[in-house]
Amino acid sequence: MNDTVLQGVNLTKVFGWGKQKTIAVDHVNFEIRAGEVCSIVGESGSGKTTLAKMLLGLLNPTEGEIYFQGKKRDISTQRKKREYWKNIQAIFQDPYSAYNIFNKIDTLLLDCIRMRGDFWLPREKKIELMSEACSFVNLEYKELTNKYPFELSGGQMQRLMIARIFLLKPKILIADEPTSMIDACSRATILDMLMKLRDEVGMTIIFITHDIGLAYYVSDTVYIMERGKIVESGSADQVILTPHHPYTRRLISDVPKIHEAWDLSTVTYSGL
Amino acid sequence: MGKVILEVRELSTKYVTRFGENVYAVDRVSLKVEEGKSLGIAGESGCGKSTLALSLMGYYFAPLHYISGDIIIDGQNISKMHPDEVRRKILGKEIAYIPQAAMNALNPTLKIINFIEDVIHAHDPKVPKKEIHDMARQRFEELGLPAEVLQKYPVELSGGMKQRTVIATSVILSPKVLIADEPSSALDVTSQKMVIKMLKDMMEKGLVKAMIFITHELPLLYNVTDDIMVMYAGQIVEQGTAQQVVFDPLHPYSKGLMGSIIVPESGVRDVKLTAIPGAPPNLKRPPQGCRFADRCKYVQAECRVQSIYMREAANNRAYRCIFPEEQLRKVYQNE
Ligand SMILES: Nc1ncnc2c1ncn2[C@@H]1O[C@H](COP(=O)(O)OP(=O)(O)OP(=O)(O)O)[C@@H](O)[C@H]1O
Ligand SMILES: Nc1ncnc2c1ncn2[C@@H]1O[C@H](COP(=O)(O)OP(=O)(O)O)[C@@H](O)[C@H]1O
Ligand code: SF4
Ligand SMILES: [Mg+2]
Ligand SMILES: [Mg+2]
């Protein structure tokens, strides 16, 4: 298939040696098409973030290959890395960790403009771009300029991250738990914005999440990850409505429902 | 009607910031919880849920201040009590509170059992250790927690186990009312389910008589509680049974919230999520009139003129909006 944007072949990441050895990602294979929305779902520690970091080129795989647009990915030099990052960007689990807290918000957004190669634009034009990006996510540039990230609320921070993506318009976006601790209402707003972006620029989105309800709602394809392995994958309807693997079934039964009864009798207390 | 265990009448509290500004985070909140029942509180982040939870304890310390209203636990009015008396006689025994980041409350340098000793000695320094150990072991067993946990340090426990440990500890003195603020939001779904099972067991076994459960996760709230109140900008805007509020919301804000629910059930993908544009108002200067007006699709000029009061609706429900029930339903139907 030639519309595959990102492919992983036997991707593996091992941390540590001997008794300390953890196989965080274990021979994972996948093929993601351009414009597809997919989710990687699993419990804490199942290896989702590690996988995301390899895709982003922030961690080297121990084994296996990543293909970007049909070719083996090459990020061997800083230059090639920067070029790659024009195509693939991330929104991280903890919005505050992603930024240098000593940089003002303006710097953060100006960096995006520089990354896309528009550093030569006149100041007014840059401000116009930044204002446009802010208003896309219902923020006001006027109120943000000269502020620091820690002066924003959590929700504003998350929207600011999407404003960055709006400026960068990458081919691929990896969203690692963009919505974990935020309320359903803000989650709906953020999803709305991301989907609008996808429709506008044909972005491919990879959600990484515990939330199987979210995965079901937004994705074309769902991958279920258990202890480093992908144990089930398929269309969202297939995986969620007719799950085959026991782990997938358990994940689904662990989530509270509103139409079907939520069976608490299956709870077995285990582990410390 | 069952015996009322917790009654709150027109409770108002505020924060006083470093700059001397008042933040009116809880505004004339009234509620009742009967024996054996649980009440859920829903609302976006910043609507005052946690502040209400704290305020219900009747134990105020800066920057939180009491303004007015009554808190009555099993017939006893605690709102005019001296803070020291509240701490000695009420906290832990009459009402207990599990804060939002509860598992961080454990002291990393203490074994769980020593932590529990400290907690109990803070109420009554004279309780012998032997008695505390027996109480702790019994409570842990009742709640399905292995007694060996008592001999561990927090780092040896998983997040979910730490959370359940804190919850078990907070009910050691069998409080009548338990207030749980986002008790499972930081956990993954499997640990979350264990926490919820444990809270339900506590209610069933009568270890606590009434519960207030706070979360922004609506499917969870729906599954755990009998009744739900929706909070917006420091005020209650709707109150009814869990069934009524989730499946048949009346207030435009509740309606918006319920439209943002996603669950892994068939049919969900066909429904468009509603997103409520904008953000809750600043509580330093709450708007005159309806606090939701700036974000409400149905806003009228008169909504902004004066305070909107709760109005009664059929089937023991109440909501805060100028529109009568039939009119709201008609509008919703035509959407
Ligand atoms: N830098 C590292 N060094 C050693 N082990 C690591 C490192 N990063 C992750 N791990 C281990 O790899 C495994 C997978 O971790 P990862 O962070 O990818 O999980 P996750 O699925 O993202 O979890 P969560 O849902 O909690 O974010 C875990 O056992 C973790 O402890
Ligand atoms: N320590 C504090 N000092 C001043 N204002 C506060 C403090 N804590 C919370 N607030 C304000 O009180 C309001 C309600 O907050 P909170 O009770 O935490 O809401 P929720 O739990 O619903 O997210 C918010 O406007 C918040 O900014
Ligand atoms: S009172 Fe007016 S603004 Fe407030 S919720 Fe009702 S219709 Fe909307
Ligand atoms: Mg992670
Ligand atoms: Mg809170």
XYZ file of C-alpha atoms and ligand atoms in Angstrom:
675
model
C 0.000 0.000 0.000
C 1.432 3.355 -0.874
C -0.686 5.601 1.324
C 0.933 4.213 4.467
C 2.556 7.119 6.309
C 4.009 5.315 9.252
C 4.915 1.698 9.664
C 6.549 -0.209 12.491
C 8.188 -3.574 11.908
C 9.101 -5.669 14.956
C 9.617 -2.526 16.992
C 11.151 -3.391 20.321
C 12.527 -1.430 23.246
C 14.354 -3.018 26.139
C 15.396 -1.009 29.182
C 18.112 -2.237 31.537
C 19.967 -5.527 31.804
C 19.790 -8.785 33.708
C 17.331 -8.763 36.581
C 16.448 -5.132 35.890
C 15.530 -5.854 32.274
C 12.152 -4.509 31.129
C 10.831 -5.242 27.673
C 8.740 -2.092 27.391
C 7.781 -2.621 23.746
C 7.904 -6.137 22.371
C 8.000 -6.799 18.592
C 5.197 -4.481 17.650
C 3.926 -4.242 14.072
C 1.511 -1.725 12.592
C 0.744 0.235 9.471
C -0.935 3.619 9.662
C -2.541 5.185 6.609
C -2.537 8.887 5.767
C -5.477 10.679 7.356
C -6.294 7.775 9.638
C -7.162 8.286 13.296
C -5.951 5.449 15.446
C -5.641 4.770 19.150
C -3.250 2.742 21.191
C -4.978 1.630 24.377
C -3.502 -0.092 27.397
C -3.028 0.094 31.135
C -0.307 1.999 32.914
C 3.098 0.576 32.074
C 1.949 -1.281 28.972
C 4.531 0.571 26.877
C 2.436 3.186 25.115
C 4.592 6.207 25.857
C 7.759 4.272 25.049
C 6.313 3.377 21.659
C 5.311 6.992 21.070
C 8.815 8.196 21.899
C 10.323 5.798 19.387
C 7.943 6.997 16.701
C 8.929 10.560 17.492
C 12.609 9.737 17.327
C 13.165 10.598 20.989
C 14.210 7.036 21.855
C 16.166 4.562 19.741
C 14.526 1.191 19.191
C 16.485 -1.787 20.526
C 15.292 -3.769 17.540
C 13.039 -3.284 14.532
C 12.433 -0.574 11.971
C 10.269 2.472 11.414
C 9.204 3.383 7.885
C 8.034 6.903 7.145
C 6.144 7.413 3.887
C 7.339 4.075 2.572
C 11.047 4.671 3.226
C 13.148 3.562 6.133
C 13.252 6.515 8.492
C 16.597 8.280 8.607
C 17.193 10.679 11.500
C 20.905 10.120 11.789
C 21.806 13.837 11.712
C 20.323 16.843 13.525
C 19.280 18.242 10.173
C 17.384 15.123 9.201
C 15.790 15.038 12.644
C 14.552 18.600 12.297
C 13.190 17.761 8.890
C 11.392 14.703 10.348
C 9.892 16.791 13.138
C 8.241 19.051 10.610
C 6.167 15.991 9.778
C 5.516 14.455 13.147
C 4.615 16.276 16.342
C 3.264 15.394 19.763
C 0.998 16.616 22.502
C 2.220 15.163 25.776
C 0.727 13.517 28.824
C 1.677 16.338 31.146
C 1.295 19.619 29.320
C 3.590 21.471 31.688
C 6.505 19.121 31.181
C 6.626 19.756 27.473
C 7.710 23.343 27.716
C 10.580 25.233 29.076
C 8.794 27.080 31.854
C 11.162 30.030 31.575
C 10.106 30.772 28.025
C 7.190 33.073 27.498
C 4.249 31.897 25.485
C 5.251 34.161 22.621
C 8.597 32.384 22.343
C 6.826 29.083 22.273
C 4.604 30.057 19.392
C 7.384 31.915 17.537
C 9.430 28.714 17.671
C 6.696 26.972 15.752
C 6.745 29.651 13.104
C 10.515 29.286 12.888
C 10.219 25.507 12.617
C 7.982 25.754 9.624
C 10.614 27.938 7.984
C 8.711 31.223 8.217
C 11.265 33.017 10.400
C 11.741 35.680 7.716
C 8.162 36.966 7.993
C 7.696 40.514 9.293
C 6.746 40.880 12.975
C 3.137 41.936 12.226
C 2.593 38.899 10.046
C 3.927 36.647 12.813
C 1.563 38.202 15.328
C -1.265 37.673 12.912
C -0.381 33.978 12.618
C -0.141 33.606 16.392
C -3.463 35.351 16.925
C -5.092 33.120 14.368
C -3.708 29.999 16.065
C -4.926 31.189 19.466
C -8.391 31.987 18.257
C -8.595 28.554 16.617
C -8.481 27.089 20.130
C -10.639 29.804 21.745
C -7.759 31.622 23.379
C -6.940 35.277 22.991
C -3.434 36.136 21.955
C -3.782 39.544 23.628
C -4.320 37.841 26.989
C -1.469 35.388 26.583
C 1.296 37.567 25.275
C 4.073 38.124 27.827
C 2.776 35.389 30.106
C 4.608 32.256 31.206
C 3.172 28.731 30.839
C 2.697 28.328 34.596
C 0.405 31.329 34.649
C -2.186 29.435 32.608
C -4.766 26.961 33.822
C -4.445 23.312 32.829
C -7.179 23.646 30.243
C -5.605 26.737 28.696
C -2.282 24.906 28.509
C -3.816 22.035 26.643
C -5.448 24.365 24.193
C -2.162 26.183 23.727
C -0.594 22.873 22.719
C -3.212 22.515 20.041
C -2.501 26.070 18.892
C 1.106 24.943 18.340
C -0.110 22.053 16.238
C -2.292 24.457 14.281
C 0.813 26.477 13.415
C 2.961 23.465 12.588
C 0.325 21.463 10.720
C 2.356 18.239 10.879
C 1.427 15.214 8.776
C 1.250 13.092 11.896
C 0.184 14.051 15.388
C 0.755 11.815 18.382
C -1.460 12.742 21.316
C -0.338 10.993 24.497
C -3.294 11.178 26.925
C -4.304 14.630 25.818
C -7.402 14.379 27.944
C -6.630 12.229 30.966
C -7.287 14.460 33.932
C -9.536 16.970 32.259
C -13.283 17.013 32.464
C -15.542 15.563 29.811
C -16.627 18.984 28.704
C -13.130 20.292 27.961
C -12.303 16.946 26.428
C -15.145 17.373 23.974
C -13.839 20.835 23.102
C -10.313 19.554 22.499
C -11.492 16.618 20.398
C -13.584 18.993 18.374
C -10.536 21.123 17.633
C -8.322 18.188 16.760
C -10.903 16.719 14.407
C -11.369 20.097 12.746
C -7.618 20.246 12.216
C -7.613 16.785 10.768
C -10.332 17.689 8.308
C -8.557 20.895 7.316
C -5.054 19.577 6.810
C -5.604 15.832 6.437
C -3.556 15.100 9.506
C -3.011 11.551 10.727
C -3.678 11.280 14.467
C -2.442 8.665 16.897
C -4.147 8.791 20.308
C -2.446 7.113 23.216
C -4.824 6.540 26.067
C -6.291 4.471 28.914
C -9.719 5.587 27.883
C -11.271 2.936 25.716
C -14.448 5.011 25.370
C -12.460 7.853 23.857
C -10.607 5.417 21.591
C -13.894 4.012 20.392
C -15.402 7.400 19.748
C -12.575 8.976 17.764
C -10.705 6.199 16.005
C -10.852 4.397 12.725
C -8.450 1.775 14.038
C -7.753 0.622 17.591
C -4.632 -1.188 18.853
C -4.773 -2.833 22.274
C -1.447 -3.049 24.048
C -0.679 -5.358 26.952
C 2.761 -5.567 28.533
C 4.568 -4.333 25.452
C 2.667 -6.442 22.939
C -0.186 -5.527 20.639
C -2.705 -8.211 21.523
C -5.601 -7.100 19.353
C -6.220 -4.589 16.584
C -8.831 -3.762 14.016
C -11.537 -1.263 13.225
C -12.984 0.521 16.269
C -16.290 -1.292 15.871
C -14.618 -4.678 15.605
C -12.348 -4.259 18.581
C -14.822 -2.623 20.937
C -18.090 -4.272 20.001
C -16.751 -7.774 19.322
C -13.511 -8.041 21.284
C -11.665 -11.349 21.017
C -8.724 -11.073 23.340
C -9.479 -11.521 27.079
C -7.406 -8.447 27.888
C -9.505 -6.289 25.583
C -12.642 -7.688 27.165
C -11.342 -6.873 30.604
C -10.424 -3.302 29.656
C -13.917 -2.778 28.290
C -15.617 -4.310 31.316
C -13.565 -2.107 33.644
C -15.051 1.099 32.237
C -18.346 2.375 33.627
C -21.149 2.349 31.076
C -24.431 4.177 31.046
C -26.696 1.992 28.926
C -25.441 -1.416 29.936
C -25.020 -2.364 33.591
C -21.522 -2.034 35.022
C -20.735 -5.344 36.633
C -18.705 -4.804 39.805
C -18.866 -8.454 40.824
C -15.958 -9.240 38.495
C -13.596 -7.214 40.643
C -10.921 -9.365 42.179
C -8.534 -7.598 44.435
C -5.085 -8.570 43.392
C -1.534 -7.364 43.746
C -0.108 -4.849 46.142
C -38.276 9.054 53.431
C -35.252 7.717 55.280
C -33.484 9.436 58.117
C -31.509 12.475 56.990
C -27.824 11.981 57.849
C -26.400 15.124 56.302
C -28.268 18.351 55.796
C -26.733 21.538 54.459
C -28.669 24.796 54.382
C -27.593 27.765 52.294
C -23.890 27.234 52.870
C -21.634 29.984 51.516
C -17.855 30.029 51.769
C -15.057 31.961 50.100
C -11.310 32.062 49.572
C -9.414 35.172 50.514
C -6.389 35.445 48.245
C -2.936 36.845 49.034
C -4.089 40.137 47.582
C -7.120 40.285 49.821
C -9.590 39.488 47.045
C -12.614 37.301 47.755
C -13.334 34.276 45.585
C -16.926 33.165 46.149
C -16.476 29.472 45.407
C -19.528 28.107 47.247
C -22.711 30.143 47.062
C -25.822 29.239 49.099
C -25.602 25.499 48.578
C -28.337 23.358 50.155
C -28.516 19.584 50.122
C -29.777 16.547 52.010
C -28.481 12.995 52.064
C -30.515 10.211 53.645
C -29.221 7.126 55.395
C -27.764 4.587 52.974
C -27.703 7.050 50.084
C -24.985 8.670 48.051
C -25.044 12.045 46.392
C -22.876 12.881 43.404
C -21.564 16.307 42.469
C -20.811 17.028 38.837
C -19.341 20.050 37.111
C -16.386 21.255 35.104
C -13.050 21.937 36.625
C -13.117 25.160 38.656
C -16.837 25.075 39.416
C -16.261 24.704 43.143
C -16.696 20.973 43.714
C -13.561 20.549 45.804
C -14.253 23.714 47.725
C -17.732 22.474 48.561
C -16.233 19.165 49.727
C -13.809 20.989 52.012
C -16.476 23.363 53.248
C -18.770 20.498 54.249
C -16.248 19.414 56.871
C -16.950 22.565 58.851
C -13.236 22.941 59.483
C -12.013 26.158 57.966
C -8.472 27.420 57.662
C -6.966 30.130 55.462
C -7.436 30.850 52.629
C -10.903 29.209 52.981
C -13.457 31.114 55.090
C -16.966 30.413 56.291
C -19.562 33.050 55.381
C -22.963 31.675 56.359
C -25.259 28.660 56.423
C -25.677 25.429 58.386
C -24.157 21.973 58.268
C -26.138 19.414 60.250
C -24.783 15.891 60.672
C -27.282 13.430 62.117
C -29.082 16.229 63.928
C -25.960 17.991 65.194
C -25.250 21.470 63.814
C -21.484 21.825 63.389
C -21.320 25.143 61.592
C -21.025 27.292 64.706
C -18.547 25.021 66.502
C -15.053 26.142 67.426
C -12.455 24.733 64.971
C -10.671 22.820 67.760
C -13.893 21.164 68.761
C -14.619 20.275 65.131
C -11.199 18.698 64.823
C -11.533 16.682 68.041
C -15.168 15.628 67.880
C -16.256 15.714 64.258
C -13.464 14.990 61.804
C -12.972 11.294 61.156
C -15.777 10.334 63.540
C -18.799 12.123 62.157
C -17.496 13.114 58.744
C -14.410 12.013 56.827
C -12.870 13.376 53.700
C -10.769 11.757 50.984
C -8.988 14.570 49.169
C -8.337 14.718 45.448
C -4.729 13.483 45.586
C -5.316 11.229 48.570
C -2.581 8.716 47.950
C 0.004 11.447 48.324
C -1.202 11.865 51.900
C 0.726 8.746 52.938
C 4.014 9.525 54.620
C 6.789 7.838 52.582
C 8.957 7.284 55.659
C 6.262 5.523 57.691
C 4.907 2.005 57.409
C 1.164 2.048 56.776
C 0.396 0.833 60.299
C 2.475 3.634 61.849
C 0.743 6.130 59.618
C -2.606 4.846 60.905
C -1.373 5.165 64.509
C -0.533 8.801 63.815
C -3.932 9.446 62.287
C -5.769 7.994 65.264
C -3.521 9.612 67.849
C -4.260 12.974 66.283
C -7.843 12.455 67.450
C -7.113 10.756 70.729
C -3.512 10.315 71.905
C -4.563 7.801 74.553
C -5.708 4.934 72.308
C -3.310 1.996 72.904
C -1.359 0.739 69.886
C -2.685 -2.773 70.295
C -6.215 -1.493 69.919
C -5.298 0.498 66.808
C -3.639 -2.526 65.237
C -6.720 -4.646 65.850
C -9.015 -1.986 64.455
C -6.848 -1.531 61.373
C -6.569 -5.256 60.683
C -10.291 -5.718 61.056
C -11.151 -2.797 58.786
C -8.674 -3.910 56.113
C -10.089 -7.424 56.142
C -13.651 -6.184 55.932
C -12.685 -4.222 52.846
C -10.767 -7.009 51.141
C -7.316 -5.482 51.620
C -4.557 -7.906 52.626
C -3.455 -7.261 56.219
C 0.184 -7.506 55.117
C -0.239 -4.070 53.530
C -0.108 -2.665 57.062
C 3.546 -3.644 57.359
C 4.590 -2.038 54.057
C 5.962 1.357 53.138
C 4.023 3.401 50.559
C 6.680 2.902 47.844
C 6.050 -0.836 48.005
C 2.407 -0.368 46.981
C 0.858 0.340 43.597
C -1.085 3.553 43.046
C -4.419 1.774 43.291
C -3.441 -0.018 46.489
C -2.215 3.228 48.057
C -5.502 4.864 47.235
C -7.525 2.022 48.754
C -5.282 2.116 51.814
C -5.982 5.798 52.353
C -9.701 5.223 51.936
C -9.731 2.319 54.407
C -7.779 4.460 56.864
C -10.159 7.362 56.564
C -13.117 5.194 57.614
C -11.414 3.475 60.536
C -13.468 5.473 63.027
C -16.733 4.669 61.169
C -17.692 8.207 60.189
C -21.363 8.782 59.400
C -20.596 10.795 56.289
C -17.828 10.164 53.786
C -16.827 12.782 51.252
C -14.785 11.431 48.348
C -13.284 14.017 45.986
C -12.173 12.440 42.681
C -11.074 9.284 44.532
C -10.172 7.372 41.384
C -9.399 9.981 38.737
C -5.634 9.497 38.874
C -5.877 5.714 38.496
C -6.172 3.478 35.472
C -9.519 1.857 34.771
C -8.790 -1.417 36.535
C -7.668 0.196 39.784
C -10.518 2.643 39.470
C -12.995 -0.192 39.442
C -11.466 -1.654 42.604
C -11.754 1.680 44.385
C -15.389 2.007 43.370
C -16.186 -1.534 44.488
C -14.647 -0.735 47.839
C -16.673 2.452 48.288
C -19.842 0.544 47.433
C -18.937 -2.219 49.898
C -18.447 0.384 52.606
C -21.926 1.720 52.036
C -23.481 -1.739 51.915
C -21.778 -2.856 55.093
C -22.888 0.331 56.819
C -19.320 1.422 57.599
C -20.443 4.832 56.463
C -24.057 5.934 56.424
C -24.015 8.505 53.654
C -21.588 9.464 50.925
C -20.856 12.494 48.824
C -19.021 11.516 45.682
C -17.338 14.087 43.483
C -16.005 13.489 40.009
C -15.986 15.045 36.587
C -16.385 11.573 35.064
C -20.083 11.344 34.444
C -20.450 7.631 33.622
C -18.723 6.902 36.893
C -20.931 9.280 38.825
C -23.988 7.734 37.255
C -22.935 4.250 38.343
C -21.979 5.149 41.890
C -24.579 7.585 43.169
C -28.312 7.655 43.836
C -28.742 11.379 43.292
C -26.737 13.953 41.363
C -26.321 17.691 41.790
C -24.737 19.733 39.015
C -22.593 22.630 40.142
C -21.733 25.654 38.061
C -19.733 28.689 39.185
C -20.234 27.965 42.881
C -23.962 27.304 42.678
C -26.103 24.223 42.341
C -27.892 24.474 38.999
C -29.721 21.160 38.923
C -30.620 18.371 41.285
C -32.406 15.059 40.744
C -31.842 11.323 40.678
C -28.818 10.032 38.776
C -31.155 8.617 36.163
C -33.011 11.918 35.695
C -29.953 14.131 35.529
C -27.960 11.916 33.136
C -30.721 10.846 30.767
C -33.112 13.753 31.027
C -31.185 16.874 32.049
C -33.216 20.077 32.353
C -30.725 22.888 32.864
C -28.908 23.960 29.674
C -25.560 23.473 31.403
C -26.390 19.932 32.531
C -27.682 19.258 29.059
C -24.305 20.312 27.629
C -22.365 18.231 30.152
C -24.357 15.098 29.455
C -23.812 15.619 25.741
C -20.071 15.244 26.288
C -20.268 11.736 27.730
C -18.429 9.026 25.824
C -18.562 5.355 26.714
C -17.503 2.257 24.753
C -21.031 1.240 23.810
C -22.617 0.741 20.430
C -24.335 3.802 19.041
C -21.883 6.200 20.661
C -20.027 6.852 17.433
C -23.177 8.085 15.740
C -23.856 10.865 18.208
C -22.036 14.159 17.930
C -20.420 15.329 21.155
C -21.557 18.689 22.421
C -18.828 21.032 23.457
C -19.839 24.016 25.584
C -17.852 26.958 24.244
C -16.049 29.277 26.642
C -15.118 28.789 30.283
C -16.785 29.301 33.682
C -16.801 32.915 34.948
C -14.292 34.363 37.340
C -15.639 33.914 40.864
C -14.024 37.074 42.159
C -16.784 38.969 40.442
C -19.564 36.495 39.684
C -21.871 37.868 37.001
C -25.208 39.329 37.949
C -28.089 37.207 36.844
C -27.568 33.725 35.483
C -23.938 32.702 35.825
C -24.172 30.504 32.763
C -25.533 33.296 30.556
C -22.293 33.933 28.621
C -22.204 30.338 27.422
C -25.906 29.576 27.111
C -27.427 29.005 23.677
C -30.848 30.055 24.949
C -29.875 33.225 26.794
C -32.482 36.030 26.992
C -31.984 39.631 28.021
C -33.776 39.050 31.315
C -31.390 36.206 32.229
C -28.750 38.806 33.006
C -30.817 41.165 35.098
C -31.183 39.529 38.481
C -30.279 36.374 40.366
C -31.981 33.270 39.042
C -33.430 31.013 41.739
C -33.847 27.285 41.862
C -37.278 26.264 40.702
C -39.070 23.031 41.468
C -39.917 20.609 38.693
C -42.011 17.463 38.592
C -40.721 14.319 40.347
C -38.838 16.115 43.106
C -36.402 17.787 40.782
C -35.097 21.336 40.814
C -33.078 23.537 38.455
C -31.924 27.131 38.111
C -33.195 28.724 34.904
C -35.797 31.283 33.878
C -37.518 28.854 31.530
C -40.285 26.537 32.724
C -39.727 22.823 32.323
C -42.145 22.342 29.391
C -40.512 25.130 27.437
C -37.003 23.729 27.920
C -38.148 20.307 26.846
C -39.758 21.752 23.748
C -36.560 23.571 22.796
C -34.468 20.441 23.295
C -36.852 18.390 21.238
C -36.566 20.704 18.273
C -32.769 20.467 18.118
N 13.608 5.358 30.753
C 13.191 4.174 31.240
N 14.060 3.355 31.897
C 13.645 2.167 32.371
N 12.403 1.675 32.257
C 11.495 2.440 31.611
C 11.825 3.727 31.080
N 10.715 4.260 30.514
C 9.729 3.354 30.689
N 10.187 2.252 31.335
C 9.415 1.053 31.666
O 8.806 0.571 30.473
C 7.484 0.112 30.695
C 6.492 0.861 29.795
O 6.423 2.228 30.195
P 5.574 3.349 29.425
O 5.880 4.663 30.064
O 5.841 3.231 27.979
O 4.081 2.904 29.751
P 2.686 3.630 29.380
O 1.890 2.596 28.681
O 2.938 4.912 28.662
O 2.068 3.889 30.821
P 1.075 5.102 31.316
O -0.269 4.676 30.849
O 1.207 5.033 32.812
O 1.557 6.367 30.716
C 7.239 0.279 32.189
O 7.543 -0.956 32.827
C 8.236 1.347 32.597
O 8.571 1.228 33.955
N -6.540 28.213 47.555
C -7.321 28.945 46.762
N -7.277 30.304 46.819
C -8.065 31.047 46.011
N -8.945 30.559 45.123
C -9.039 29.226 45.021
C -8.232 28.340 45.824
N -8.547 27.053 45.501
C -9.499 27.125 44.538
N -9.805 28.421 44.247
C -10.801 28.895 43.278
O -12.088 28.440 43.700
C -12.872 28.043 42.582
C -13.376 26.610 42.745
O -12.295 25.711 42.731
P -12.425 24.178 43.081
O -13.277 24.027 44.292
O -11.059 23.582 43.151
O -13.216 23.607 41.825
P -13.384 22.103 41.271
O -13.068 21.160 42.382
O -14.821 22.056 40.861
O -12.453 21.977 40.129
C -12.007 28.268 41.351
O -12.348 29.528 40.811
C -10.602 28.275 41.895
O -9.743 29.049 41.090
S -31.421 31.437 32.881
Fe -31.121 32.038 30.763
S -28.896 32.013 30.471
Fe -29.337 30.902 32.343
S -29.484 28.797 31.733
Fe -31.559 29.571 31.672
S -31.790 30.296 29.576
Fe -29.628 30.008 29.871
Mg 2.477 6.964 29.224
Mg -11.524 19.576 42.344
